[in-house]
mmCIF file of C-alpha atoms in Angstrom:
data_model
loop_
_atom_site.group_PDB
_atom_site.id
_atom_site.type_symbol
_atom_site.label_atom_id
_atom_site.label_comp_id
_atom_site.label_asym_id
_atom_site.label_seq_id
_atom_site.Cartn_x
_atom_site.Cartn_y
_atom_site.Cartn_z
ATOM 1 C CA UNK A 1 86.181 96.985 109.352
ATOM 2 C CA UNK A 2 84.561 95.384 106.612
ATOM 3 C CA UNK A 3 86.340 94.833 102.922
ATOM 4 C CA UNK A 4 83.919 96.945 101.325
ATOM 5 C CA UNK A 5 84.531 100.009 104.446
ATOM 6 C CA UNK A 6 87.826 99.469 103.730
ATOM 7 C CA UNK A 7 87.965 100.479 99.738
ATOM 8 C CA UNK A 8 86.265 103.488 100.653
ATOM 9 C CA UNK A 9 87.789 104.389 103.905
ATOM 10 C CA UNK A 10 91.587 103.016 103.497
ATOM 11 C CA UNK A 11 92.475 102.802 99.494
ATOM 12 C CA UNK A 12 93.328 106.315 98.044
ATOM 13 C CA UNK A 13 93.759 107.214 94.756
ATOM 14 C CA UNK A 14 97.308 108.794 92.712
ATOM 15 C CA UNK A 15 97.495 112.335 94.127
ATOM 16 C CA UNK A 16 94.862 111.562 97.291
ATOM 17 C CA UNK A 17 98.140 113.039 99.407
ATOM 18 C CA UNK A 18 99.764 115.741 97.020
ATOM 19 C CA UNK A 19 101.227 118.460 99.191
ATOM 20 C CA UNK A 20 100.714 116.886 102.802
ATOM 21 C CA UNK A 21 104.173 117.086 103.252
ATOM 22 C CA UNK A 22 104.240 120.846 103.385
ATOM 23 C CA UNK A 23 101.710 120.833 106.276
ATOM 24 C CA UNK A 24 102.914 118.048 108.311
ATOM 25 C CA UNK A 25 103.678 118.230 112.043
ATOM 26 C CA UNK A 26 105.300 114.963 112.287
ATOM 27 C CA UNK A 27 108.679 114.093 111.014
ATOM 28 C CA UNK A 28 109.308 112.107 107.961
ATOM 29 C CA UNK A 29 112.463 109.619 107.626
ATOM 30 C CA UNK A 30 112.559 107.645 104.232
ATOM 31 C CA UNK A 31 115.106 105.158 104.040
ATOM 32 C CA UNK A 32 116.413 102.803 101.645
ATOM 33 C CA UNK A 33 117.344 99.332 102.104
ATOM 34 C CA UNK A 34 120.096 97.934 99.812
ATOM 35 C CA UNK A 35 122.729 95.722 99.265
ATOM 36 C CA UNK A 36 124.893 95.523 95.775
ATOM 37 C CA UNK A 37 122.137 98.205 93.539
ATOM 38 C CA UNK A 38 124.894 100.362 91.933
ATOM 39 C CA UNK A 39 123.020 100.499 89.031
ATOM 40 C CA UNK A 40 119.940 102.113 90.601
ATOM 41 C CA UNK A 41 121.023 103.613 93.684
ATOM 42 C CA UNK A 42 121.206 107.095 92.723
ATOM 43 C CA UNK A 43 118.345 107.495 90.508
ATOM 44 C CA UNK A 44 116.446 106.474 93.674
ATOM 45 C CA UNK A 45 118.035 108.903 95.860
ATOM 46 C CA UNK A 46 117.614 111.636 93.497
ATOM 47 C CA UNK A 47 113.999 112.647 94.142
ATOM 48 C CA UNK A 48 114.240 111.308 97.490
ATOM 49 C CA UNK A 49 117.363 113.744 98.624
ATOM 50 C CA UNK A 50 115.326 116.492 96.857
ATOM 51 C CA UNK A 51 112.599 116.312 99.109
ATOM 52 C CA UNK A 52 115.108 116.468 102.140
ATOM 53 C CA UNK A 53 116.760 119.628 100.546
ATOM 54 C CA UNK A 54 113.210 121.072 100.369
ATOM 55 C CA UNK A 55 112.332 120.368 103.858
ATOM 56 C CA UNK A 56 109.562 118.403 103.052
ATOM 57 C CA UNK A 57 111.020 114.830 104.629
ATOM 58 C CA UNK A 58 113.931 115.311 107.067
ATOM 59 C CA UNK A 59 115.838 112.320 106.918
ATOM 60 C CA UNK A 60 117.462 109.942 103.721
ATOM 61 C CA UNK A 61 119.029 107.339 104.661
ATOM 62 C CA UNK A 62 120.367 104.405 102.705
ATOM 63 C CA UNK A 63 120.611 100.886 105.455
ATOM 64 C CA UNK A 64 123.419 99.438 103.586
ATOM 65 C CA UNK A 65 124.369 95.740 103.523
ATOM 66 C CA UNK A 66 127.856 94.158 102.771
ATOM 67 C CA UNK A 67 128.318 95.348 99.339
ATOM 68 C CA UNK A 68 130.848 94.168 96.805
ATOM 69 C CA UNK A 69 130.015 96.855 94.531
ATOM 70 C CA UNK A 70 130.226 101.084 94.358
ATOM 71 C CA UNK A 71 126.471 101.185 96.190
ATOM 72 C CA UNK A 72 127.695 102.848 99.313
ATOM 73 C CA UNK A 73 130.155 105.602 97.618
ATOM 74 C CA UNK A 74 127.058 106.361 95.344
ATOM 75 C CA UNK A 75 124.600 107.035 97.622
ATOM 76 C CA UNK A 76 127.110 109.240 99.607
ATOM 77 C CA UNK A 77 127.576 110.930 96.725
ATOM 78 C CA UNK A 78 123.919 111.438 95.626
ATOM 79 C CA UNK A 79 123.381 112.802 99.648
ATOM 80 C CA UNK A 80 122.022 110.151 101.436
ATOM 81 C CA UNK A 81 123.267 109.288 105.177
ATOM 82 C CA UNK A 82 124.677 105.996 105.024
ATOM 83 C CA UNK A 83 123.823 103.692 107.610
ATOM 84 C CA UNK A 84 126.008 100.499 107.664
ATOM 85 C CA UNK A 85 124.038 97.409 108.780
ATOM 86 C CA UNK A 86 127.066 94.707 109.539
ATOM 87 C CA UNK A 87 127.854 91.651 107.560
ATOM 88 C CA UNK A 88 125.014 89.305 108.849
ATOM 89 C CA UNK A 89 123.138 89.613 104.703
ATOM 90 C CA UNK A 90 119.774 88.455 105.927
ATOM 91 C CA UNK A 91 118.497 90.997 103.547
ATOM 92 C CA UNK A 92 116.141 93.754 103.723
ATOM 93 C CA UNK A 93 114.054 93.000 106.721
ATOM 94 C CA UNK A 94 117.325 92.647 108.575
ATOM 95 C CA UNK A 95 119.074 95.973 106.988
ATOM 96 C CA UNK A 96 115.691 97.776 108.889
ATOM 97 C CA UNK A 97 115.836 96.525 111.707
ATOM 98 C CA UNK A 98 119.701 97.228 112.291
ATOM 99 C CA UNK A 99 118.769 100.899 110.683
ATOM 100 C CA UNK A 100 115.490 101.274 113.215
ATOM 101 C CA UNK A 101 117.596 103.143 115.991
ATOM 102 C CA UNK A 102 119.226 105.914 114.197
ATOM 103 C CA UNK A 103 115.861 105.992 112.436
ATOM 104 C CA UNK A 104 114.114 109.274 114.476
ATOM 105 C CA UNK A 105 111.376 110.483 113.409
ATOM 106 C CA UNK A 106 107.346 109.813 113.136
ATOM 107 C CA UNK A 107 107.149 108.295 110.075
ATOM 108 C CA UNK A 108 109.136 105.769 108.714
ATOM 109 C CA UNK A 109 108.814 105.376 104.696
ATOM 110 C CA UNK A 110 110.454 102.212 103.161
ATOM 111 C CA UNK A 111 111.695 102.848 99.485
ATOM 112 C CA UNK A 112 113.716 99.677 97.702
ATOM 113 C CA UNK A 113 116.799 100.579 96.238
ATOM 114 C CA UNK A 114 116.283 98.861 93.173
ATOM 115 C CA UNK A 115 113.817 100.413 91.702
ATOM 116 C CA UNK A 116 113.741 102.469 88.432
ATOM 117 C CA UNK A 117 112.004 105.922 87.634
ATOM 118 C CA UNK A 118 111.244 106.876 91.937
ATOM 119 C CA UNK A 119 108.767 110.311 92.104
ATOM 120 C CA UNK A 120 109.081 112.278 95.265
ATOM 121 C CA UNK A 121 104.958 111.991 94.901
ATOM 122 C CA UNK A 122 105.768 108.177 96.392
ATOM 123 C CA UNK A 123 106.715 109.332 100.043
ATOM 124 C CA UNK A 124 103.198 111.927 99.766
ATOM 125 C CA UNK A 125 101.483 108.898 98.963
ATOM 126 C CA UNK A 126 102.832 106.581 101.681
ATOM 127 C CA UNK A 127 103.101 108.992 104.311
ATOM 128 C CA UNK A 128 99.934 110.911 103.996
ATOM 129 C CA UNK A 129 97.308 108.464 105.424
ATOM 130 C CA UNK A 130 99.727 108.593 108.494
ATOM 131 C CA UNK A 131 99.928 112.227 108.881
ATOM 132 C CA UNK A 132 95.926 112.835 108.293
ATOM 133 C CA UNK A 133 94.431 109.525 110.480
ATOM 134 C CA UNK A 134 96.653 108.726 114.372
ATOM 135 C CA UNK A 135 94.295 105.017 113.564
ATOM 136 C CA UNK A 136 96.241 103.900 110.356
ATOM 137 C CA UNK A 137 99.759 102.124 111.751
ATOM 138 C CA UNK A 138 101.015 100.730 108.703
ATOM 139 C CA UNK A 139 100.499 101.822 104.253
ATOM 140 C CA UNK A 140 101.199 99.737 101.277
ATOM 141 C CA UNK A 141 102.348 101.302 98.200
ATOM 142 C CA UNK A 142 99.449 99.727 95.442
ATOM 143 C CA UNK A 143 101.163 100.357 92.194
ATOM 144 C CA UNK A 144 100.584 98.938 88.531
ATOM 145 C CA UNK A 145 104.336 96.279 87.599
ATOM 146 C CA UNK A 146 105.409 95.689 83.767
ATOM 147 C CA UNK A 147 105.409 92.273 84.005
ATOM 148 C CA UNK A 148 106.136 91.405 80.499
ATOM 149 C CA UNK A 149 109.274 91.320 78.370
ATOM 150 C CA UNK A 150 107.628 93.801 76.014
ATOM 151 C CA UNK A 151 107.225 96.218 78.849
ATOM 152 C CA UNK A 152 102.662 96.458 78.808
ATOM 153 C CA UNK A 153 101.253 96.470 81.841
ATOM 154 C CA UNK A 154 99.802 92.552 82.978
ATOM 155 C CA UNK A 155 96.592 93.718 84.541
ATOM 156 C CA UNK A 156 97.131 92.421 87.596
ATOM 157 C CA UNK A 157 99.193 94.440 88.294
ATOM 158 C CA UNK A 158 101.331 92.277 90.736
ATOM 159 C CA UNK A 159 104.367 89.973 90.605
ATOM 160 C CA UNK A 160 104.280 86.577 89.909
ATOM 161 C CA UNK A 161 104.613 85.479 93.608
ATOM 162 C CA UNK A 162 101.967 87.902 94.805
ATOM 163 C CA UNK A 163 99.325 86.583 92.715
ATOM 164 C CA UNK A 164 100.552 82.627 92.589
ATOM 165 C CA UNK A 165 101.251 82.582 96.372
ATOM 166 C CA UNK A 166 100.439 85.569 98.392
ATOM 167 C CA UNK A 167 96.853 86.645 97.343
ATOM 168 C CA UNK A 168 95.511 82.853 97.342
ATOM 169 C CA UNK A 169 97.175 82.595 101.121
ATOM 170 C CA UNK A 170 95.825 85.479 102.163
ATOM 171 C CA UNK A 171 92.196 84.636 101.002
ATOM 172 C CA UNK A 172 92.321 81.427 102.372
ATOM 173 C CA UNK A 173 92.791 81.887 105.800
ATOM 174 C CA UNK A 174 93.233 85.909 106.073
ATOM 175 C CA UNK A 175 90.404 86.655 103.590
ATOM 176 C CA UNK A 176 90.194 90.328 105.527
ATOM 177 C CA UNK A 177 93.736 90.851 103.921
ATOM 178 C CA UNK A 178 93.240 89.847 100.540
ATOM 179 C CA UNK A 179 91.241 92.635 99.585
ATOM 180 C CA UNK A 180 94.623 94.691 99.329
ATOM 181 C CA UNK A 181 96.056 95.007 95.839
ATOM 182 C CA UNK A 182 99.757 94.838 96.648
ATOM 183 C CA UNK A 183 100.047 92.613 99.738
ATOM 184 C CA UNK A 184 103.731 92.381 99.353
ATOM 185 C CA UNK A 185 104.879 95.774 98.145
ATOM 186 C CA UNK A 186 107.821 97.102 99.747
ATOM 187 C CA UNK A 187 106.924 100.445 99.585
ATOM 188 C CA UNK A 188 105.316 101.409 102.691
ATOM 189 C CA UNK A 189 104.954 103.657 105.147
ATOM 190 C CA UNK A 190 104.701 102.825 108.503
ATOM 191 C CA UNK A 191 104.913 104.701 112.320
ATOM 192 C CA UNK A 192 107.877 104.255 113.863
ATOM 193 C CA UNK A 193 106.369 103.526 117.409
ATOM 194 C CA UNK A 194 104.432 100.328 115.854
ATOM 195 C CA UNK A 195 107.838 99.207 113.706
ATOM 196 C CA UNK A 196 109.317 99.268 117.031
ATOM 197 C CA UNK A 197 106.460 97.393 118.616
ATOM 198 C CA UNK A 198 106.887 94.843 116.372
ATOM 199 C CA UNK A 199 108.960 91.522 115.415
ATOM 200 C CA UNK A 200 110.886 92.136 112.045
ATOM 201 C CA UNK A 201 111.212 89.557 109.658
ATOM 202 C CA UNK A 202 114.333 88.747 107.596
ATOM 203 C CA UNK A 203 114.945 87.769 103.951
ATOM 204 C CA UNK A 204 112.010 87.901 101.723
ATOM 205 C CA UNK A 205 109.212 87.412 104.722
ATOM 206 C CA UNK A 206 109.546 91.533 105.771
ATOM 207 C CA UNK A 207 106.710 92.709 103.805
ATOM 208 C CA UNK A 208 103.907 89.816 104.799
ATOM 209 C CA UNK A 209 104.986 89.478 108.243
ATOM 210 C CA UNK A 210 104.854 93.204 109.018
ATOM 211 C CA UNK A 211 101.365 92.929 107.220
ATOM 212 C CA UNK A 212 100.241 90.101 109.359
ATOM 213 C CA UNK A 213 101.496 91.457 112.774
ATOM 214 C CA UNK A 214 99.878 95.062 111.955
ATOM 215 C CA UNK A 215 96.521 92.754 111.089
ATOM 216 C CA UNK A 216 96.722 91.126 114.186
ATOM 217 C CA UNK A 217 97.732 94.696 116.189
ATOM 218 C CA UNK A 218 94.912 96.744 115.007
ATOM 219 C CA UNK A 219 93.090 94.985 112.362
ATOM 220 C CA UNK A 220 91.871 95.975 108.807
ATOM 221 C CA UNK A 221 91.316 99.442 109.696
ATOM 222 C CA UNK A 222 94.999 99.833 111.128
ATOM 223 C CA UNK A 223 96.158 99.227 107.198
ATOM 224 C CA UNK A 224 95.823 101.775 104.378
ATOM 225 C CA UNK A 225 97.111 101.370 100.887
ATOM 226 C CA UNK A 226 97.687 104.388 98.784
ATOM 227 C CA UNK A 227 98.662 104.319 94.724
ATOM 228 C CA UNK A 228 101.751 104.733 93.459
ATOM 229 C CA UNK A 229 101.265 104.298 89.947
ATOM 230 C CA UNK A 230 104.295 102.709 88.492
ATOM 231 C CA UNK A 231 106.746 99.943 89.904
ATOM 232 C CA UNK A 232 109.633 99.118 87.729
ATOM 233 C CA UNK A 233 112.388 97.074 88.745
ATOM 234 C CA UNK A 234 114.518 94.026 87.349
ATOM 235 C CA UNK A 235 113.029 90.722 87.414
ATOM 236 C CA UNK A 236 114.029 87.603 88.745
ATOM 237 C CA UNK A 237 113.890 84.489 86.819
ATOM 238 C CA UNK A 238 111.398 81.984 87.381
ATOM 239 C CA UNK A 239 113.823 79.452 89.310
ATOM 240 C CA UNK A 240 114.934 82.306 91.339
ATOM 241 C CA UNK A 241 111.423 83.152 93.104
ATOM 242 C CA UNK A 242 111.430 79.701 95.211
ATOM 243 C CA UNK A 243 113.390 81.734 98.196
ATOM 244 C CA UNK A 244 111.225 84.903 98.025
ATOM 245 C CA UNK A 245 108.093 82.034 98.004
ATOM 246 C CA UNK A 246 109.629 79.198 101.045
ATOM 247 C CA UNK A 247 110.464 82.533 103.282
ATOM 248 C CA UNK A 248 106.738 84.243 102.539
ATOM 249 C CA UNK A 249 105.285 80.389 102.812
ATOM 250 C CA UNK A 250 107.231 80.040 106.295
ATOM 251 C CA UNK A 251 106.331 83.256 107.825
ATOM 252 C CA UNK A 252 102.739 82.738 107.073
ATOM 253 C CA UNK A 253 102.785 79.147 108.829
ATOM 254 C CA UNK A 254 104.282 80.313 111.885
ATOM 255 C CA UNK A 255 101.644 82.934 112.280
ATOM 256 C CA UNK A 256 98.991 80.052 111.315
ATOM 257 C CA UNK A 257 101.117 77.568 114.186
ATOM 258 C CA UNK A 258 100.529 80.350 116.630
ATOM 259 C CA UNK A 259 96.880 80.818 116.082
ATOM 260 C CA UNK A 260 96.265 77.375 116.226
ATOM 261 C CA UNK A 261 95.590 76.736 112.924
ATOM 262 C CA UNK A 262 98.730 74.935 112.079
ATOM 263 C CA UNK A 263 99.535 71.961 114.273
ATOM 264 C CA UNK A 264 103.604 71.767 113.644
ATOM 265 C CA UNK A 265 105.311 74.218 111.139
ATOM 266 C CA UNK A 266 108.086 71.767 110.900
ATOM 267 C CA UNK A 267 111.886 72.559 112.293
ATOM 268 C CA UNK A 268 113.363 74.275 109.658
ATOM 269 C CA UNK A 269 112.857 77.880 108.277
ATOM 270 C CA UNK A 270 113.264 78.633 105.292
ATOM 271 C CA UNK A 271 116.991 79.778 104.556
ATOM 272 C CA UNK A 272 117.667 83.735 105.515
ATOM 273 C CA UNK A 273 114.122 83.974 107.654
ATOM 274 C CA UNK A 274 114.261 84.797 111.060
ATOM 275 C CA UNK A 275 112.396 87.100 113.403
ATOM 276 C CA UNK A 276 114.222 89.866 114.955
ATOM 277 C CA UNK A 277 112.518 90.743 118.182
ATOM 278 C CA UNK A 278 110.561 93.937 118.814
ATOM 279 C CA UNK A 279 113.239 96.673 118.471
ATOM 280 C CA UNK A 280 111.568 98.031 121.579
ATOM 281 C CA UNK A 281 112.036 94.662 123.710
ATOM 282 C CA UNK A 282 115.894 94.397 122.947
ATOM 283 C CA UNK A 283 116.518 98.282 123.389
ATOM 284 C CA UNK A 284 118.031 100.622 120.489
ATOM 285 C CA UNK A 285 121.661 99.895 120.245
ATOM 286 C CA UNK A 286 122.505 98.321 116.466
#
């Protein structure tokens, strides 16, 4: 599928997917990676539990890694099923992949848990183009970030590592790829069969691994990306972004190493990255 079949075929507009929920015949699980986000937990949960109580999802769980703060009583509290993910902390990717067995139903939807101002509209938007087309495996969230201190909108509407690292990488040597707005967002929604199908990356190389392997399953067409609207979370200082960037930058040269476009991707990964085998190769036991 072409870039320009694509836009028309596989990017949807806000409200493309209102009300899908209340038709679907697949399940719906949304869960909710996170580690230490007391401060944000349960205003994520809140919409997210409503749409459990209302039938329209039927699972909220919260993949919970070794916190040091109230995270895990909160999300109890605000009705989420906790699943506890060990004490390994190889972040997100990791907390999924230790959540993907209890994890039963259709449609997976990813939500971060430290996030600000969540709509229930989110999990229409990233489940939808799963429920309506069996060819799409895997949807990114496309959503508009407050970048500055002053709270405006950058138009870019990306973070600073998506547009300094990720969108140049992509259109380099996976120019299909780059037409996508939010190549790293970590809200998607994805089929559970295909997360299960496929290797799971740790620390901050989840999003463009599972974006790459997805590419490489099924190609252009087996990626939608729906809008949002609104991301809002805290922001990481400048020196802090050189892990998220090393673990994105070594994911995307072992793919290149394996495609023969990268003759030696060096020994060492970056720090926290590893891939976690097909869930379905290693069986379901956490």
């Amino acid at each position: 599928m072409d870039p320009v079949a694509w836009r028309q075929q596989r990017s949807f507009p806000p409200g493309a997917f209102s009300g899908v929920l209340a038709t679907r015949r697949a399940s719906v699980a949304v869960c909710v990676p996170a580690r230490d986000e007391a401060e944000t937990i349960a205003g994520v949960l809140e919409p997210l539990v409503a749409l459990r109580e209302d039938g329209l999802v039927d699972d909220v769980c919260v993949a919970a890694g070794p916190c040091t703060d109230a995270t895990v009583e909160l999300a109890r509290a605000a009705g989420a099923r906790i699943v506890a993910v060990g004490a390994e902390g190889l972040g997100k990717g990791d907390a999924v992949w230790r959540a993907l067995p209890s994890l039963d139903a259709d449609v997976v939807c990813l939500i971060d848990g430290d996030l600000v101002d969540v709509d229930a509209h989110w999990v229409e938007q990233l489940a939808g183009p799963l429920l309506r087309d069996p060819a799409v495996m895997l949807v990114k969230g496309a959503f508009a970030r407050p970048l500055n201190a002053d709270g405006t909108l950058d138009s870019s509407g990306g973070g600073r590592v998506t547009e300094l690292l990720a969108k140049p990488l992509l259109a380099r040597f996976w120019p299909e790829l780059a037409t996508l707005r939010q190549p790293l967002s970590g809200q998607v929604g994805v089929r559970r069969e295909h997360l299960l199908a496929t290797p799971i990356w740790t620390g901050y190389a989840l999003e463009i691994g599972l974006l790459l392997d997805t590419w490489r399953a099924g190609g252009l067409a087996a990626i939608a990306e729906a809008d949002i609207g609104t991301v809002r979370n805290r922001h990481q200082r400048l020196a802090d972004l050189r892990a998220m960037a090393e673990g994105i930058l070594w994911c995307a040269s072992v793919h290149l190493e394996r495609e023969g476009r990268l003759a030696d991707v060096g020994a060492e990964p970056a720090e926290g990255v590893v891939e976690r085998p097909p869930r379905a190769a290693v069986g379901l036991g956490r």
